[in-house]
Structure formats: structure tokens, C-alpha cells
mmCIF file of C-alpha atoms in Angstrom:
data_model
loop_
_atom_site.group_PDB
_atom_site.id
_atom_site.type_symbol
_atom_site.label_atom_id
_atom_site.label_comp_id
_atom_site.label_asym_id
_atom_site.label_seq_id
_atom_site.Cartn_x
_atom_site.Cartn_y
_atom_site.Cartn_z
ATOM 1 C CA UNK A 1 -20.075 -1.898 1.232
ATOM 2 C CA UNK A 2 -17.517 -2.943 -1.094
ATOM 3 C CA UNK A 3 -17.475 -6.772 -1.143
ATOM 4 C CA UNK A 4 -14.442 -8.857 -1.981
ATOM 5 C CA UNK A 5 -14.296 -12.154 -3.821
ATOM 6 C CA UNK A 6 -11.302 -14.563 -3.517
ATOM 7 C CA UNK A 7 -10.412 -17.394 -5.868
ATOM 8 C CA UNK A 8 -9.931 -19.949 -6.135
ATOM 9 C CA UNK A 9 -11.041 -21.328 -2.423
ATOM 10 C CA UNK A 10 -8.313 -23.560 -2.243
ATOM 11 C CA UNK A 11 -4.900 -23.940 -4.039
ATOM 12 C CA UNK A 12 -2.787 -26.843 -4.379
ATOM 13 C CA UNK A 13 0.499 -26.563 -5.460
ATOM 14 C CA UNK A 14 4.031 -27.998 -4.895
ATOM 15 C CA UNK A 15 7.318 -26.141 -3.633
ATOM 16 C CA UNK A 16 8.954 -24.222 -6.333
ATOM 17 C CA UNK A 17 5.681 -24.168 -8.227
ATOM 18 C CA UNK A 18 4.034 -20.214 -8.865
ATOM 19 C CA UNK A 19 0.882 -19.684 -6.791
ATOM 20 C CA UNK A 20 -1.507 -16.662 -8.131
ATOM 21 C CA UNK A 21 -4.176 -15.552 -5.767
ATOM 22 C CA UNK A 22 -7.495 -13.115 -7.472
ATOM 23 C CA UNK A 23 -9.686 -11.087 -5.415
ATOM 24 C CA UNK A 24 -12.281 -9.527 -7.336
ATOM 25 C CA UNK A 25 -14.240 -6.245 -5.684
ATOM 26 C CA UNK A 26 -18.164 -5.259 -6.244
ATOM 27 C CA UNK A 27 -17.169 -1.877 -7.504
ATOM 28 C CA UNK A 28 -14.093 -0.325 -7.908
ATOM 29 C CA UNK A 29 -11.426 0.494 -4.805
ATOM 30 C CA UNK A 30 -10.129 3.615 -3.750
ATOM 31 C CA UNK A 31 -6.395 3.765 -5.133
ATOM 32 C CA UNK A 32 -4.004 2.647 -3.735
ATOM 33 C CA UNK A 33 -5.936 1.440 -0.861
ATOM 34 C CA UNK A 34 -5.755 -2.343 -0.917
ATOM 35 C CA UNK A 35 -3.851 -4.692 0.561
ATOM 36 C CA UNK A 36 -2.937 -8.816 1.463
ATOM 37 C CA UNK A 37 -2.122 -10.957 4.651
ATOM 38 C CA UNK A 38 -1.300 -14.190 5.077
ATOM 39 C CA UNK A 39 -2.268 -16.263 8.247
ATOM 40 C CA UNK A 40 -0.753 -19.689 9.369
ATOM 41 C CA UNK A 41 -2.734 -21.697 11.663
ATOM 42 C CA UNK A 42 -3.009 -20.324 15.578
ATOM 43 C CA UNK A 43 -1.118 -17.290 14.562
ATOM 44 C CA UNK A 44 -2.277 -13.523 13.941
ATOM 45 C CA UNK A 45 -2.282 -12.449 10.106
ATOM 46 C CA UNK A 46 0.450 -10.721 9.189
ATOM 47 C CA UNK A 47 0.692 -7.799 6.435
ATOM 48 C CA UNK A 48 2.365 -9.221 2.750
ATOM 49 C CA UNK A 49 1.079 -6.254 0.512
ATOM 50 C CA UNK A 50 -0.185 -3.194 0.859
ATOM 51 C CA UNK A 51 -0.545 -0.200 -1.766
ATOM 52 C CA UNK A 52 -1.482 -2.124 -4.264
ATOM 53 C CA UNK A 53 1.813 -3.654 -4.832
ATOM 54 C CA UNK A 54 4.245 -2.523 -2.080
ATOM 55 C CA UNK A 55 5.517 -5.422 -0.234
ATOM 56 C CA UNK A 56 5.808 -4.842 4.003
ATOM 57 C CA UNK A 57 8.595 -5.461 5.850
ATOM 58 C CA UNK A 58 10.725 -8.543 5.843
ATOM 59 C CA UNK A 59 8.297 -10.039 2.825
ATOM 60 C CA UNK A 60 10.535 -11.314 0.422
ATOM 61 C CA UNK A 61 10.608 -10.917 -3.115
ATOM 62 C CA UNK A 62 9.016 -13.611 -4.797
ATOM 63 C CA UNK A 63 5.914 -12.172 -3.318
ATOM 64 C CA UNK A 64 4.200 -9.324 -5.994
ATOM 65 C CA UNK A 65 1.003 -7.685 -5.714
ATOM 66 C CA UNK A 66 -0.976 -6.045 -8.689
ATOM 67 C CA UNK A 67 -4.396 -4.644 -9.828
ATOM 68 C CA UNK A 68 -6.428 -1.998 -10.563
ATOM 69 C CA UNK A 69 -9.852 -1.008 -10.254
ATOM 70 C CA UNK A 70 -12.018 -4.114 -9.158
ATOM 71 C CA UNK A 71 -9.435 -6.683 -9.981
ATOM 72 C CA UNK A 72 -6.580 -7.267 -7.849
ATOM 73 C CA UNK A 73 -3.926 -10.565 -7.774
ATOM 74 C CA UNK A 74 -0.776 -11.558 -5.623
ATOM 75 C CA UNK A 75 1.565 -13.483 -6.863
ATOM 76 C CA UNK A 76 4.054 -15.811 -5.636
ATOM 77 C CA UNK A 77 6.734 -16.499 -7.795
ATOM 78 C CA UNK A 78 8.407 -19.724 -6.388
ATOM 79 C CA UNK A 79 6.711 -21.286 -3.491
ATOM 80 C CA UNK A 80 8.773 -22.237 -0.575
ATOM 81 C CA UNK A 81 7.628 -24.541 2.714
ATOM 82 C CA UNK A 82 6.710 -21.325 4.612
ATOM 83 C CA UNK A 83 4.525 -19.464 2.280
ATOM 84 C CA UNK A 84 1.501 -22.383 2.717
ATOM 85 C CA UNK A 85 -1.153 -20.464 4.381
ATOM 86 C CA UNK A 86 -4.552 -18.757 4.111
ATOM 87 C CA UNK A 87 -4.340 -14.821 2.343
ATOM 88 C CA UNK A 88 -6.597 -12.692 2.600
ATOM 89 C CA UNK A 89 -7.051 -9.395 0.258
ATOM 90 C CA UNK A 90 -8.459 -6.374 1.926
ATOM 91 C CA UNK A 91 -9.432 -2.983 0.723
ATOM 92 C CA UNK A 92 -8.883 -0.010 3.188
ATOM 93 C CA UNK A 93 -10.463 3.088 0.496
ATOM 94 C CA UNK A 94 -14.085 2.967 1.617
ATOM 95 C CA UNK A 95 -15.819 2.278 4.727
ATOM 96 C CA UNK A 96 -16.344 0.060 5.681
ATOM 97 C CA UNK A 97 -13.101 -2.150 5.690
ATOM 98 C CA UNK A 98 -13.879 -5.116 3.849
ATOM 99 C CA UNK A 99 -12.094 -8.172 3.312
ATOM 100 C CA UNK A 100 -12.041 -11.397 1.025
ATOM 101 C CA UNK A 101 -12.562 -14.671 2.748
ATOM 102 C CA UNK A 102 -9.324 -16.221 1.996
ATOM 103 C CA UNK A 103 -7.637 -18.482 -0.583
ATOM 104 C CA UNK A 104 -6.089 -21.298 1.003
ATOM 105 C CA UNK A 105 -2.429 -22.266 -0.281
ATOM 106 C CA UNK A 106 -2.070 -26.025 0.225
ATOM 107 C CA UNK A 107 0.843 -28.529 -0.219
ATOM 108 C CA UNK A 108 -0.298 -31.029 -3.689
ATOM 109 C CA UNK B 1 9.931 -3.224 18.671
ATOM 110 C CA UNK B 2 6.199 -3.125 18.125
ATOM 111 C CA UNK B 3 4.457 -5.099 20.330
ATOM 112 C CA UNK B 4 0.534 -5.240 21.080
ATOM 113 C CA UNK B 5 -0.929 -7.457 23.799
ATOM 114 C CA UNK B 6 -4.580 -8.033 23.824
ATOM 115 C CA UNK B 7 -6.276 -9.307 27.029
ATOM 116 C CA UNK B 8 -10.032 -9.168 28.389
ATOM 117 C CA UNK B 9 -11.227 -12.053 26.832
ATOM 118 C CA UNK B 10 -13.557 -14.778 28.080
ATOM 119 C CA UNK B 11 -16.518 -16.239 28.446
ATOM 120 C CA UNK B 12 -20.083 -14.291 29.079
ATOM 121 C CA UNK B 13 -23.679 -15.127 28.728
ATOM 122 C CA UNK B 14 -25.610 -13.593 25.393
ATOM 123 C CA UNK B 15 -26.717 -10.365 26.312
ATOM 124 C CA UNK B 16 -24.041 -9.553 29.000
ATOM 125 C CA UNK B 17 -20.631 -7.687 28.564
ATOM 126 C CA UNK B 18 -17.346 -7.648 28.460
ATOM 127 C CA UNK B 19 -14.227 -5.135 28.088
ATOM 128 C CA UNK B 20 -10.802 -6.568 26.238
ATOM 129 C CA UNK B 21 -7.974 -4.311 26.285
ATOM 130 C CA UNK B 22 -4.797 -4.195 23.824
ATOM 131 C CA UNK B 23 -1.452 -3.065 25.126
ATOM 132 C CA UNK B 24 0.891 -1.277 22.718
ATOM 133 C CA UNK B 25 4.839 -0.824 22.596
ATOM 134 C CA UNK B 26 7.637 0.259 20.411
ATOM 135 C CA UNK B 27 6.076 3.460 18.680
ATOM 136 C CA UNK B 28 4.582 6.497 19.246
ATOM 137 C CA UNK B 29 1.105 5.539 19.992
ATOM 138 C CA UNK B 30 -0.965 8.648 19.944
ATOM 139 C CA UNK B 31 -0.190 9.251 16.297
ATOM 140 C CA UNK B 32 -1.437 5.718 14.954
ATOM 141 C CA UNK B 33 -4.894 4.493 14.011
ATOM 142 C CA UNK B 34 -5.868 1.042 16.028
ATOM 143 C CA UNK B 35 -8.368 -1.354 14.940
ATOM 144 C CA UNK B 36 -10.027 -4.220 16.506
ATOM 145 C CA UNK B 37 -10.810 -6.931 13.821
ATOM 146 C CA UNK B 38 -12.233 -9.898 15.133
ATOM 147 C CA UNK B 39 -12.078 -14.007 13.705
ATOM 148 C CA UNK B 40 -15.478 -16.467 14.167
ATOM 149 C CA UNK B 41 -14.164 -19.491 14.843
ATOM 150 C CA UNK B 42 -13.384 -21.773 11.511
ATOM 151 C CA UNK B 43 -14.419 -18.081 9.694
ATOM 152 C CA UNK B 44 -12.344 -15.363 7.973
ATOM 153 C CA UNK B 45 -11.500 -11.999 8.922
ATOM 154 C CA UNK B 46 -13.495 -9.249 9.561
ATOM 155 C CA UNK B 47 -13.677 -5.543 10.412
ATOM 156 C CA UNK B 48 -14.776 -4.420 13.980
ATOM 157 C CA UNK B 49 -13.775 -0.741 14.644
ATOM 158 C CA UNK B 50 -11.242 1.891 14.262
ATOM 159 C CA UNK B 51 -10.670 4.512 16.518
ATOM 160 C CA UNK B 52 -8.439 7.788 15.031
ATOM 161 C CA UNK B 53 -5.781 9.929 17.123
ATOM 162 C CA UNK B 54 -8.623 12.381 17.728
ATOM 163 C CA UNK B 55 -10.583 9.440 19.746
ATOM 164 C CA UNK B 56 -13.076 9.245 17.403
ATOM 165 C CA UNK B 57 -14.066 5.830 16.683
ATOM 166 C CA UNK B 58 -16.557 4.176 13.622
ATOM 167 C CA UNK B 59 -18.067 0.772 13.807
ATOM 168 C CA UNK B 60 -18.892 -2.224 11.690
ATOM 169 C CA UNK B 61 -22.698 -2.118 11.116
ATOM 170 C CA UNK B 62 -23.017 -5.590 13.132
ATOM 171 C CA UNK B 63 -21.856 -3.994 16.191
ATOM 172 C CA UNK B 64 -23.012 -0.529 16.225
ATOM 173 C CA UNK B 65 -24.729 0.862 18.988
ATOM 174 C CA UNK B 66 -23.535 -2.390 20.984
ATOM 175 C CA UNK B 67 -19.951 -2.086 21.062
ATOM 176 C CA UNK B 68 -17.184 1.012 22.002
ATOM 177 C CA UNK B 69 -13.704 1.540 20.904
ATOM 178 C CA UNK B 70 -11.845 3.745 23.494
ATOM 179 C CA UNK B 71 -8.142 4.783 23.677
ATOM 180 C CA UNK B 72 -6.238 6.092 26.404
ATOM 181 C CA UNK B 73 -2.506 7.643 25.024
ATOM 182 C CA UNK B 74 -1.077 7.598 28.759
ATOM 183 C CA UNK B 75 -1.475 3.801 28.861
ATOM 184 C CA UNK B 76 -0.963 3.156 25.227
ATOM 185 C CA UNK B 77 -3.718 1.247 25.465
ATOM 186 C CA UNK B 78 -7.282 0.483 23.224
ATOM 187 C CA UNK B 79 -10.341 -0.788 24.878
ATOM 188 C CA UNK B 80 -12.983 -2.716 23.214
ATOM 189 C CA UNK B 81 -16.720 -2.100 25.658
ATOM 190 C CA UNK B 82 -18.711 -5.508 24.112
ATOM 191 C CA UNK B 83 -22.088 -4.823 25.538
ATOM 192 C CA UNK B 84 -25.428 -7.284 24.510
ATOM 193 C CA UNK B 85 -23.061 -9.348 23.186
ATOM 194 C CA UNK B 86 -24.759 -12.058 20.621
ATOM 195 C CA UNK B 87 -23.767 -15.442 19.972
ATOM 196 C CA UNK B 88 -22.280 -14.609 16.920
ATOM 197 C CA UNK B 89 -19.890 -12.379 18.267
ATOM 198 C CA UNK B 90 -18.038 -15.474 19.444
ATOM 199 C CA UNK B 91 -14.429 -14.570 17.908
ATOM 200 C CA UNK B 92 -10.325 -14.389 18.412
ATOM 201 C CA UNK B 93 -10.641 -10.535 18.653
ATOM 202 C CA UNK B 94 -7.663 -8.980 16.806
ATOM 203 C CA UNK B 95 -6.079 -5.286 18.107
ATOM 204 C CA UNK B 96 -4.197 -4.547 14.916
ATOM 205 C CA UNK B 97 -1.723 -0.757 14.361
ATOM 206 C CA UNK B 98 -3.691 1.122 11.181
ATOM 207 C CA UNK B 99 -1.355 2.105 8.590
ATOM 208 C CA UNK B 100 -1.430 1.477 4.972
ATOM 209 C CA UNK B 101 -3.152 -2.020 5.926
ATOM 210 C CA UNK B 102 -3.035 -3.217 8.994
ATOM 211 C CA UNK B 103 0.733 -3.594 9.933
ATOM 212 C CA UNK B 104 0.913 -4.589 13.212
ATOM 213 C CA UNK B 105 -1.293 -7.048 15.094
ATOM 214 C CA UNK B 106 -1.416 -8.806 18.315
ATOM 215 C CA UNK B 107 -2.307 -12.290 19.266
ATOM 216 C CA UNK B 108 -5.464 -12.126 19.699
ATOM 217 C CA UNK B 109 -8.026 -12.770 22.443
ATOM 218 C CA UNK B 110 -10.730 -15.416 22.808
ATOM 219 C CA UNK B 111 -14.176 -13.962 23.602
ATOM 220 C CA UNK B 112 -17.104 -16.396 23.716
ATOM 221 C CA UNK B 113 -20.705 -15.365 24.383
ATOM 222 C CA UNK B 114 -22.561 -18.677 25.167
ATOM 223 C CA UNK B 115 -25.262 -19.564 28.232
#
């Protein structure tokens, strides 16, 4: 099983300010098969990034994914009120699924 | 619009069972993957099952041989079979539409095994 590693735990940042998120995989993923969610309290995660780098539907543009290999990151380039949340990384290239356990984005 | 409904869940004692369903709308449902992830309370996300448009399903190794993944394309719907259920599969239990990542989800339902 491929295990994911997400830092840092928590992140504490300001609006405006840039916010980058690592996960860091046991061995290397399947390409392009990895992916990132981001889940607001009582609410169902909802897909950011997946391919790597390809951002879903309706995600804006200030959010970027990148990585290769065993190290992956997702970058958000100016943070506004709505992007504080918990994301999560995933890989979907080996079975089983595996995901981090989440980076926390906090108001400072 | 995609829509998925989950519903099912509740409360049963260790060792008993439960079935949770997961209702889907707005695309063409036999030719999707669907996924149950599940969420321990307080805990991050993890992988339950998958079942592909063939009906055949895999399993996480902490609920193989306990738990089912069914699908039935005339109903559009997924069906989780939670049998011996443990107190750690106390969860929100996720149905989620497979592709590329999981792009879809629903809203979950609550399923707590506890005497």
C-alpha cells in the first residue's frame, strides 16, 4: 500500500497570503494518478486537483497542483476567506486508494 | 446535474448489519465507477470499495470478507451490505462518482456500530 504523508499538519496563514500544501508518497505513484480535495466542516470533500495538476470544475485559478514521482504539492496562490479548509492528497494508480490525512488551512 | 443521495445509515450493535444505499442523478450511471469512502469521526478520509460497470467490486483490506458493494443500473443506485460490523467502522460513509479522482460525492451517511 502506497502511504501518503501530508505537511505540515496545520497551516496558518492570512488572506492574500500563498498557502503550499506537500504530500509525500512511500514509493512512487502511478502517473498521472493523483489528486486533492478540500473539505469544510459538515460538508462532503470536494475534488480541487486531479491529474497531477488539472484543476476540476469551477476551481479557480489561484489553485495549482504539481509533482512527480513521490513528491507532490498544491499550491494556492492568494488565499481568499473560502479556501480555509482541510485538503487532502490522494493517489488513485495503485490499489489500494490511499490518501494523506489532511493539512489543515487555518486563519493566523 | 449530478446528484448522489446516500441513505441507510444508523445505529447497530457490533457484530450486526446494516445496508446504506446511494442514489445517483444527472449522468449516465452504468458507465461510471462508484466508491464508498467512509470518515471516523474527528479522522481523515479513507478508502472503502469500488465497484466497476462490470459489477465487480474490490475492498479495503479492513473490510474484506465483511462488507459488499452492489450496484443495480435500473435504480441508479449502489448498495453498501456492512455485515459484523466493528466498532471502528463507526463513520460518515461517503458514495463518491470514480473518475480521475473522485468527482462527485454525496453527503454522506452516519453509521454507528455501538451496544
Amino acid at each position: 500500500e502506497i502511504v501518503l504523508t501530508q505537511s505540515p499538519g496545520t497551516l496558518s496563514l492570512s488572506p492574500g497570503e500563498r498557502a503550499t500544501l506537500s504530500c509525500r508518497a512511500s514509493q512512487g505513484v502511478p502517473s498521472p494518478y493523483f489528486a486533492w480535495y478540500q473539505q469544510k466542516p459538515g460538508q462532503a470533500p470536494r475534488l480541487v486537483i486531479f491529474g497531477i495538476s488539472i484543476r476540476a470544475t469551477g476551481i479557480p485559478d489561484r489553485f495549482s497542483g504539481s509533482g512527480s514521482g513521490t513528491d507532490y504539492s498544491l499550491t494556492i496562490s492568494r488565499l481568499e476567506p473560502e479556501d480555509f479548509a482541510v485538503y487532502y492528497c490522494e493517489q488513485y494508480g495503485a490499489s489500494p486508494r490511499t490518501f494523506g490525512q489532511g493539512t489543515k488551512v487555518e486563519i493566523k | 446535474e449530478v446528484q448522489l443521495v446516500e441513505s441507510g445509515g444508523g445505529l447497530a450493535q457490533p457484530g450486526g448489519s446494516l445496508r446504506i444505499s446511494c442514489s445517483a442523478s444527472g449522468f449516465i450511471f452504468s458507465s461510471h465507477k462508484m466508491a464508498w469512502i467512509r470518515q471516523a469521526p474527528g479522522k481523515g478520509l479513507e478508502w472503502v470499495s469500488v465497484i466497476f460497470t462490470d459489477g465487480t467490486a474490490i475492498y479495503a483490506d479492513s473490510v474484506k470478507g465483511r462488507f459488499s458493494m452492489s450496484r443495480d443500473n435500473a435504480r441508479n443506485t449502489v448498495y453498501l451490505q456492512m455485515n459484523s460490523l466493528r466498532v471502528d467502522d463507526t463513520a460518515i460513509y461517503y458514495c463518491a462518482r470514480e473518475y480521475s479522482g473522485f468527482d462527485f460525492w454525496g453527503q454522506g451517511t452516519r453509521v454507528t456500530a455501538s451496544s
